[in-house]
Coordinates of C-alpha atoms in Angstrom, one line a residue:
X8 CA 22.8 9.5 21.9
X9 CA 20.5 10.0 18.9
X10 CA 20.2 13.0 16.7
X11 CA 17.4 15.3 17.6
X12 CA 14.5 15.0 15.1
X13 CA 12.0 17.1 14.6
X14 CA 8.5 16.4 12.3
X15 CA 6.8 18.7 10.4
X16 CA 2.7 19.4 10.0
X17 CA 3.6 20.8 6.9
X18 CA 1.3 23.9 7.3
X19 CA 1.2 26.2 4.7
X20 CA -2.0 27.8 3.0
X21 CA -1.9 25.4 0.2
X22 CA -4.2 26.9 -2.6
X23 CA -2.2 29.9 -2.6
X24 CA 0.8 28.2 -4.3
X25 CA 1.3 28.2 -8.1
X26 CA 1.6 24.5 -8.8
X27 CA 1.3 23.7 -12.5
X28 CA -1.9 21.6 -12.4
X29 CA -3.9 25.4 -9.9
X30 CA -6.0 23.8 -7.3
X31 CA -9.4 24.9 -9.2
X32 CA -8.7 22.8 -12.0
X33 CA -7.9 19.7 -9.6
X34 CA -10.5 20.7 -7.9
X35 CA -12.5 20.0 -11.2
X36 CA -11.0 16.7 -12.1
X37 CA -11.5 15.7 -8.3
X38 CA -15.3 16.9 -8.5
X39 CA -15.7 14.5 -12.1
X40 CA -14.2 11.4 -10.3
X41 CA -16.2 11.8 -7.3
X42 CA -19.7 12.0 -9.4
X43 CA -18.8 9.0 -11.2
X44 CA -17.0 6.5 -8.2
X45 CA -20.1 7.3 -6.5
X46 CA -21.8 5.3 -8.3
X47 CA -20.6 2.3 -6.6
X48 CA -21.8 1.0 -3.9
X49 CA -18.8 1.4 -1.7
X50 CA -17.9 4.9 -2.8
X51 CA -21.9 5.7 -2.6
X52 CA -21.2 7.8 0.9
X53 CA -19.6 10.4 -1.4
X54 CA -23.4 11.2 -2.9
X55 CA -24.1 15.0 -2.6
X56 CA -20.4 15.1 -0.8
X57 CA -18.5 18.5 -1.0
X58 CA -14.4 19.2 -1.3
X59 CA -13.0 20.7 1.5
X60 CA -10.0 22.8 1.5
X61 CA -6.7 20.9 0.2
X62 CA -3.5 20.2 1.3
X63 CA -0.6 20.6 -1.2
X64 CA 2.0 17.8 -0.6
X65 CA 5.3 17.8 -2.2
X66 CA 7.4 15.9 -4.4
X67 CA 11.4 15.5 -4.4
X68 CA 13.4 15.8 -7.5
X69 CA 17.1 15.0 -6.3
X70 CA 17.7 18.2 -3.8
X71 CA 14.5 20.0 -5.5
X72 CA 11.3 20.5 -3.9
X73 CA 8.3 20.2 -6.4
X74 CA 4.4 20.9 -6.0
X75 CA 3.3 17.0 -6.3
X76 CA -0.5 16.4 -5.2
X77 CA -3.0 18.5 -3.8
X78 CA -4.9 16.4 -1.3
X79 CA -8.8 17.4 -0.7
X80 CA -11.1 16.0 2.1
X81 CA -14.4 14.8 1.4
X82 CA -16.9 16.2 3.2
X83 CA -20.6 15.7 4.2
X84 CA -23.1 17.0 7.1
X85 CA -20.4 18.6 9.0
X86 CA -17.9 15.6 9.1
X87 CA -15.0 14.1 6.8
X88 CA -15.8 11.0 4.9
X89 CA -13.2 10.2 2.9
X90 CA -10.2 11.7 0.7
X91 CA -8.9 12.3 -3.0
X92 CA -5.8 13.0 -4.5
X93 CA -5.1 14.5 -7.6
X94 CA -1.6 15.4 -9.1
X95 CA -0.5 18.9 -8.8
X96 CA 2.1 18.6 -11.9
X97 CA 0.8 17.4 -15.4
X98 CA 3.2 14.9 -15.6
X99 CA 1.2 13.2 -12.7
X100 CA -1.8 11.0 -12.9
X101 CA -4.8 13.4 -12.9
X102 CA -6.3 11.5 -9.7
X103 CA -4.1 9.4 -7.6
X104 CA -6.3 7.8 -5.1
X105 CA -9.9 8.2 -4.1
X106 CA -10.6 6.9 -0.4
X107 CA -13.1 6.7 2.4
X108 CA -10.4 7.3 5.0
X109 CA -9.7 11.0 6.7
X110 CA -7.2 12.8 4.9
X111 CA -3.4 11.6 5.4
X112 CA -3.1 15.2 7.0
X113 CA -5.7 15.1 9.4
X114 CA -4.0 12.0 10.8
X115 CA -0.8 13.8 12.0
X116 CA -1.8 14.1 15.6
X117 CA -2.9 10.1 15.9
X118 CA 0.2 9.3 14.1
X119 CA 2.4 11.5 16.4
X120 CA 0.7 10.0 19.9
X121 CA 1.6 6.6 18.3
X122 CA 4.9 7.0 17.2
X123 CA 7.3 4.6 18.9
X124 CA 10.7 7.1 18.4
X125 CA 11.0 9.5 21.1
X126 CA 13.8 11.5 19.0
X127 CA 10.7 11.9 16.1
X128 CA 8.6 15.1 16.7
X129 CA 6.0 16.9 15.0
X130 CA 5.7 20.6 14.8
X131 CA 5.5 22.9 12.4
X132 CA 8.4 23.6 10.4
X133 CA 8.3 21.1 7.3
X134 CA 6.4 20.1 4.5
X135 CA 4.0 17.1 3.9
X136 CA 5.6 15.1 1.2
X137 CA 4.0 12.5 -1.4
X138 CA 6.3 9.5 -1.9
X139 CA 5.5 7.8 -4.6
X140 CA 3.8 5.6 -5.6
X141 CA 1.0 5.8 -3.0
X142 CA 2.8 7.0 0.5
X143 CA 2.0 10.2 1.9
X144 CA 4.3 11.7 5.0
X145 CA 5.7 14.5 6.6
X146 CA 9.7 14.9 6.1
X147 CA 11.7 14.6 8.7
X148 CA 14.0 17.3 9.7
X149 CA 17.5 16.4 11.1
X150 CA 20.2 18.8 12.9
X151 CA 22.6 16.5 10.6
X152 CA 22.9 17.4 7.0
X153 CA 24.6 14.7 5.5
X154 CA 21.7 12.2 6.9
X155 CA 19.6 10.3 4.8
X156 CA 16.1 12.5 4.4
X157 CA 13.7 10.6 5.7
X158 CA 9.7 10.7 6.3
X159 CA 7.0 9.4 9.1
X160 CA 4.1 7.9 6.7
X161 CA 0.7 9.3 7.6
X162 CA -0.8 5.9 7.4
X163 CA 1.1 3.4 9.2
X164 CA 3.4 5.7 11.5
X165 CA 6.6 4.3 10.3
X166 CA 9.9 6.1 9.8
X167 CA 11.7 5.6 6.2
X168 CA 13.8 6.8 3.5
X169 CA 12.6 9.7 1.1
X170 CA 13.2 9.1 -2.0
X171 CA 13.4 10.8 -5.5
X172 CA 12.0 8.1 -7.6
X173 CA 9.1 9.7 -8.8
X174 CA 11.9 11.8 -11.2
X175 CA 13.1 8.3 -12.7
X176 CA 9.1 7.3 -13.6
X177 CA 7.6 10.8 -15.1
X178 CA 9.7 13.1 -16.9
X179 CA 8.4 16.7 -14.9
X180 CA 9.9 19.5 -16.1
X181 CA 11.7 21.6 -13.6
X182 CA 10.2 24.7 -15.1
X183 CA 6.6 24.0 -15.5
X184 CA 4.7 27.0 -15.0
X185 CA 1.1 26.7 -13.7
X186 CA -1.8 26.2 -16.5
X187 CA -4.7 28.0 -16.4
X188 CA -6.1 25.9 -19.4
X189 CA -9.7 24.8 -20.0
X190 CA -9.7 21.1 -19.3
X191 CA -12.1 18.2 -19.5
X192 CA -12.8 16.7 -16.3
X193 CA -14.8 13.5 -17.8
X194 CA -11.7 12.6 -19.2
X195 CA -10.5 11.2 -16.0
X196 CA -13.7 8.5 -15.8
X197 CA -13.7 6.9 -19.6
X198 CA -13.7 3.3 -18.7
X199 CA -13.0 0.9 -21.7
X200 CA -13.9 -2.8 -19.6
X201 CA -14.4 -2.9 -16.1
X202 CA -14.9 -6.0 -13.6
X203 CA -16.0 -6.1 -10.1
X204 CA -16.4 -9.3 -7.2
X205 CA -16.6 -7.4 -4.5
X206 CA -20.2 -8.8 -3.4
X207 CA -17.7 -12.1 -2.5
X208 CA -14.8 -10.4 -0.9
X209 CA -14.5 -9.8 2.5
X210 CA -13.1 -6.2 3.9
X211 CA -11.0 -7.2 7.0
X212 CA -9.7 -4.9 9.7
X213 CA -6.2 -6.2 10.9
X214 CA -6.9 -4.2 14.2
X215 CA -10.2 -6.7 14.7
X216 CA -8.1 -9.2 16.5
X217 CA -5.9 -7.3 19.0
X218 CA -4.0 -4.1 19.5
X219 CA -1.5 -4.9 18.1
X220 CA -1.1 -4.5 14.5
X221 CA -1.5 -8.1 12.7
X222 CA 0.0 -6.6 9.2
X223 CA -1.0 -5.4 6.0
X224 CA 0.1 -9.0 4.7
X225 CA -1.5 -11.4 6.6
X226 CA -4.6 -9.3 6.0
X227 CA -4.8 -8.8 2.4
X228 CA -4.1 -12.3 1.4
X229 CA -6.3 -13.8 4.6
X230 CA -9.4 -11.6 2.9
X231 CA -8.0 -13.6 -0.5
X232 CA -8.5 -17.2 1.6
X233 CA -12.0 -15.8 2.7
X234 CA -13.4 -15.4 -0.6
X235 CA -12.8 -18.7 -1.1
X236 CA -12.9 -20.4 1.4
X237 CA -16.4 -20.8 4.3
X238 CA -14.0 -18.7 7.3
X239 CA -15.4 -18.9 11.2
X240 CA -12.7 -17.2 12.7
X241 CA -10.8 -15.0 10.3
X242 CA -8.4 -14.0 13.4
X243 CA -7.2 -17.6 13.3
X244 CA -6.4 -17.4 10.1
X245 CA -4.6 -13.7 10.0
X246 CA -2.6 -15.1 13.0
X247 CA -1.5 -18.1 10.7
X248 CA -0.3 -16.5 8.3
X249 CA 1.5 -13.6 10.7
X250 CA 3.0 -16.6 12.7
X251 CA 4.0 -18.2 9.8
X252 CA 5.0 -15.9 7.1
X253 CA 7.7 -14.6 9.2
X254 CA 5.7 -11.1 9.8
X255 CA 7.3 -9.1 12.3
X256 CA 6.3 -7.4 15.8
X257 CA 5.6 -4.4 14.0
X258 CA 3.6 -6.1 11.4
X259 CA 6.3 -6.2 8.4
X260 CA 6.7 -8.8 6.3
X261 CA 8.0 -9.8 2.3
X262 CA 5.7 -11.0 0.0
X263 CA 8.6 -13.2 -1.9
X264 CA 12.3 -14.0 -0.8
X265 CA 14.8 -14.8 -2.7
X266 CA 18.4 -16.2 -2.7
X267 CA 20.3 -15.8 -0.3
X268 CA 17.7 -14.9 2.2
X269 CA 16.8 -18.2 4.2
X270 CA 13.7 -16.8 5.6
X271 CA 9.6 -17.7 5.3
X272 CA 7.3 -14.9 3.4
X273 CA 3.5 -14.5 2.7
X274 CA 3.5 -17.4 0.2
X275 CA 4.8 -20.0 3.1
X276 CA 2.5 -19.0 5.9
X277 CA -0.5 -19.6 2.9
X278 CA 0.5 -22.7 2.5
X279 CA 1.3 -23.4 6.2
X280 CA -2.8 -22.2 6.3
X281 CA -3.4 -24.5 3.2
X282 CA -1.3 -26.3 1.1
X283 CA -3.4 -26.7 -2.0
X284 CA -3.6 -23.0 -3.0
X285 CA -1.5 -21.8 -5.6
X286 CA 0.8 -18.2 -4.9
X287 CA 2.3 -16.4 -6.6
X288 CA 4.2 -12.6 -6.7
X289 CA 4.7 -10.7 -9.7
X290 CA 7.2 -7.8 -10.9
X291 CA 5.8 -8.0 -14.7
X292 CA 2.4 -7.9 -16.6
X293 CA 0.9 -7.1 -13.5
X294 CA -2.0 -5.0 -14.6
X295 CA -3.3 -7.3 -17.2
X296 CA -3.1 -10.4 -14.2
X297 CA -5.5 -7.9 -12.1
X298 CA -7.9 -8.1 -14.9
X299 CA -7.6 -11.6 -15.8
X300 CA -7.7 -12.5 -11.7
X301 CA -11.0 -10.3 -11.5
X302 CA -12.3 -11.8 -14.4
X303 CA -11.9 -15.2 -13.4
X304 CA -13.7 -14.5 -9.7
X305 CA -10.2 -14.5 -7.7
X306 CA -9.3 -11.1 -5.6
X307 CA -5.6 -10.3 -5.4
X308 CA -3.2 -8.3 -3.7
X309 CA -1.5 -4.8 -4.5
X310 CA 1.6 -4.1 -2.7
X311 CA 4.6 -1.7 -2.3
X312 CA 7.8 -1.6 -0.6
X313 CA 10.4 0.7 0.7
X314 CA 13.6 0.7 2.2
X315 CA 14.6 -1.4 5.7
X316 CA 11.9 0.0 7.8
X317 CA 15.0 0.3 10.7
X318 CA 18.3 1.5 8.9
X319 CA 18.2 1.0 5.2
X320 CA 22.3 2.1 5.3
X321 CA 23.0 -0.7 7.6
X322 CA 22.0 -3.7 5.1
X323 CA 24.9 -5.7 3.8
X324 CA 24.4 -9.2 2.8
X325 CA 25.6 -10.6 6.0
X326 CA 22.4 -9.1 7.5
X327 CA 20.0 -9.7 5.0
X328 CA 17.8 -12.3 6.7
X329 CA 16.9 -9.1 9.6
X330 CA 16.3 -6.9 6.4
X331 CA 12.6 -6.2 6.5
X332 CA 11.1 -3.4 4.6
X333 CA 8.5 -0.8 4.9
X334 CA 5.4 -0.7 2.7
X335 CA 2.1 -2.1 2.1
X336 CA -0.7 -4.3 0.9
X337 CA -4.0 -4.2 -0.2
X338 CA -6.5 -6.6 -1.3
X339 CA -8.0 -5.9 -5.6
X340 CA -11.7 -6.8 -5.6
X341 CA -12.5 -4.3 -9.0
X342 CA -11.2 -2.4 -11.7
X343 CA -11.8 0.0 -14.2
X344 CA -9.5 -0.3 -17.4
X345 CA -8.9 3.1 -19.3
X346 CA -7.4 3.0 -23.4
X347 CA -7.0 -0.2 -23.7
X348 CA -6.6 -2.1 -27.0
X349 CA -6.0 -5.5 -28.7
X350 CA -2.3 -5.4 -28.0
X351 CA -1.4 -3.2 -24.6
X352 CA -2.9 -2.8 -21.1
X353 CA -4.8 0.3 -20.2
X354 CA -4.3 2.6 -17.4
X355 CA -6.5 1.4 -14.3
X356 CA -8.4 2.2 -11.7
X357 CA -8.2 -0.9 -9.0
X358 CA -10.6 -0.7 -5.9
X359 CA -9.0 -2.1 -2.9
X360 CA -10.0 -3.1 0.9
X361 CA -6.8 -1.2 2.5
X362 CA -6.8 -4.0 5.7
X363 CA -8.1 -0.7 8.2
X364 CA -11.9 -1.7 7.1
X365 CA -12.0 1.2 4.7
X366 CA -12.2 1.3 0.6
X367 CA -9.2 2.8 -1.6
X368 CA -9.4 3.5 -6.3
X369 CA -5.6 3.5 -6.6
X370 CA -4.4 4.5 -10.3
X371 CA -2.1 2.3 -12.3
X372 CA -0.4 3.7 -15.2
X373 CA 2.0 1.6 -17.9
X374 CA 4.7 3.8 -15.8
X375 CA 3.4 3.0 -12.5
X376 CA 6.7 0.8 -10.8
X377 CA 7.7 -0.3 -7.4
X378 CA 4.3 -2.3 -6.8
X379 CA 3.8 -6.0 -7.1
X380 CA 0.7 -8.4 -7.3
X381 CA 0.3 -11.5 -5.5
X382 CA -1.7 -14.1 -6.8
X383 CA -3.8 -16.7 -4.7
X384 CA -5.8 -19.3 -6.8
X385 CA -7.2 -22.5 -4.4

């Protein structure tokens, strides 16, 4: 029989907590990137928009708990519009993600009616937890304490690993003490080039066809096929590339597979859906190809991945092929680069279609890993 498990709401009054980054200085840098993404015309909901109260999620350093992003809803007339994220350590990106979805907190009783583990409660004994680079959970509490920690993602409602990572990418001190310095909140929104298509991009809803859950993949890159080419039934060709990209009944799939796995990924079921286009998924120069893809009128996809979405202890190389690992995918249709020069990538801001019909600004740093970009060019 399976170990009790027990999920936590992570309820605690967040703005009383000394992070080093206080809430009323995110609060400020939040404030700055709303004025200025508000501009756009699918961030211009947030117009005249107020922060409601935030939620602090945490960070893990090996066994250590850390203050990692406070979490604020956007409100306006009474109702929540959207979300933003800014880091609660200065190590951290000073704003994460911007979004017009509800708060990843807000979503923990949907996520709990939806869960398909009837050993996963929540309740309210635990901590939210950011995991980086862009997942946003509640730990999981076990009776065992030699289990793996793991987390149920606020977003998709799967169960996986939580990690310590974010220690490996930004050196945080474990004795940061909070700041009460004056800071500049335009210096989040200094844009050195920017470039934009997203008149020509499609936002899909991978719930639009079904139910069931299509995937993250087969939506992202089907939006990418839609840009270019005159789509009837988009469902048609979302199922195409589920079908035949090897995407799973719970709507996982790889972007790239290599040796020895003798499996299909994104890339075949595009060319099952049309031969002639051209894929490709990248580990390296990723943020300069976002640019140059934007530039050139092509949208691409933005992606991250996790651990076996099942058992990550369980992989061994005879069961590779059943691997299949947690994440997901969003489709680039804009971006803001920050300090750039002649000879190095800025930092950037990407805008994204998030495959639930709603709008993500995700933040890429030159220390941002884990994520890759797939490129589709007919």
């Amino acid at each position: 029989m399976a170990s009790s498990l027990t999920v936590s709401a992570g309820r605690s009054k967040a703005t009383s907590v000394d992070a080093p980054v206080s809430e009323q200085i995110a609060r400020r840098y939040a404030k700055a990137r709303i004025e200025k993404s508000s501009q756009k015309d699918h961030f211009s909901s947030f117009q005249s928009a107020t922060l409601g109260e935030p939620e602090l999620f945490y960070i893990t350093l090996s066994e250590e708990y850390k203050p990692g992003t406070w979490v604020y809803p956007i409100e306006k007339d009474g109702r929540e519009i959207g979300h933003i994220v800014a880091g609660a350590q200065w190590e951290l990106p000073r704003i994460i993600r911007l979004s017009t979805s509800i708060s990843p907190h807000h979503r923990v009783a949907s996520v709990q009616q939806n869960l398909k583990n009837p050993d996963v409660q929540i309740n309210d004994q635990s901590r939210f937890v950011y995991d980086y680079p862009f997942t946003f959970g509640v730990e999981i509490q076990s009776k065992s304490a030699t289990e793996t920690k793991r987390l149920v993602d606020l977003k998709t409602g799967s169960v996986q690993r939580l990690t310590s990572s974010i220690g490996a990418v930004y050196d945080i001190e474990s004795d940061n003490a909070q700041s009460t310095s004056q800071v500049d909140p335009g210096s989040v929104y200094t844009p050195t080039s920017t470039g934009s298509i997203e008149s020509d991009v499609p936002n899909w809803d991978g719930y639009e066809c079904g139910s069931d859950w299509i995937g993250c993949l087969p939506v992202s890159c089907g939006m990418c096929l839609g840009t270019h080419d005159s789509i009837d039934e988009k469902c048609d060709v979302m199922e195409t590339l589920n079908e035949e990209g090897d995407v799973d009944d719970d709507g996982y799939g790889w972007p790239v597979t290599v040796w020895p796995m003798d499996r299909n990924d994104i890339q075949d079921g595009i060319s099952a859906y049309d031969s002639s286009y051209d894929t490709s998924a990248l580990q390296f120069r990723r943020r300069s190809t976002i640019m140059s893809e934007i530039n050139s009128g092509r949208p691409c996809v933005v992606g991250w991945m996790d651990d076996d979405k099942k058992d990550p202890d369980s992989v061994t190389s005879d069961s590779l092929n059943d691997w299949m690992p947690s994440g997901h995918a969003e489709t680039i249709f804009a971006y803001e680069e920050e300090g750039g020069g002649w000879f190095r990538t800025g930092d950037l801001y990407i805008d994204t279609y998030d495959t639930y019909g709603d709008v993500n600004q995700l933040f890429l740093d030159s220390t941002t890993e884990l994520y890759y970009v797939i490129t589709i060019e007919p």
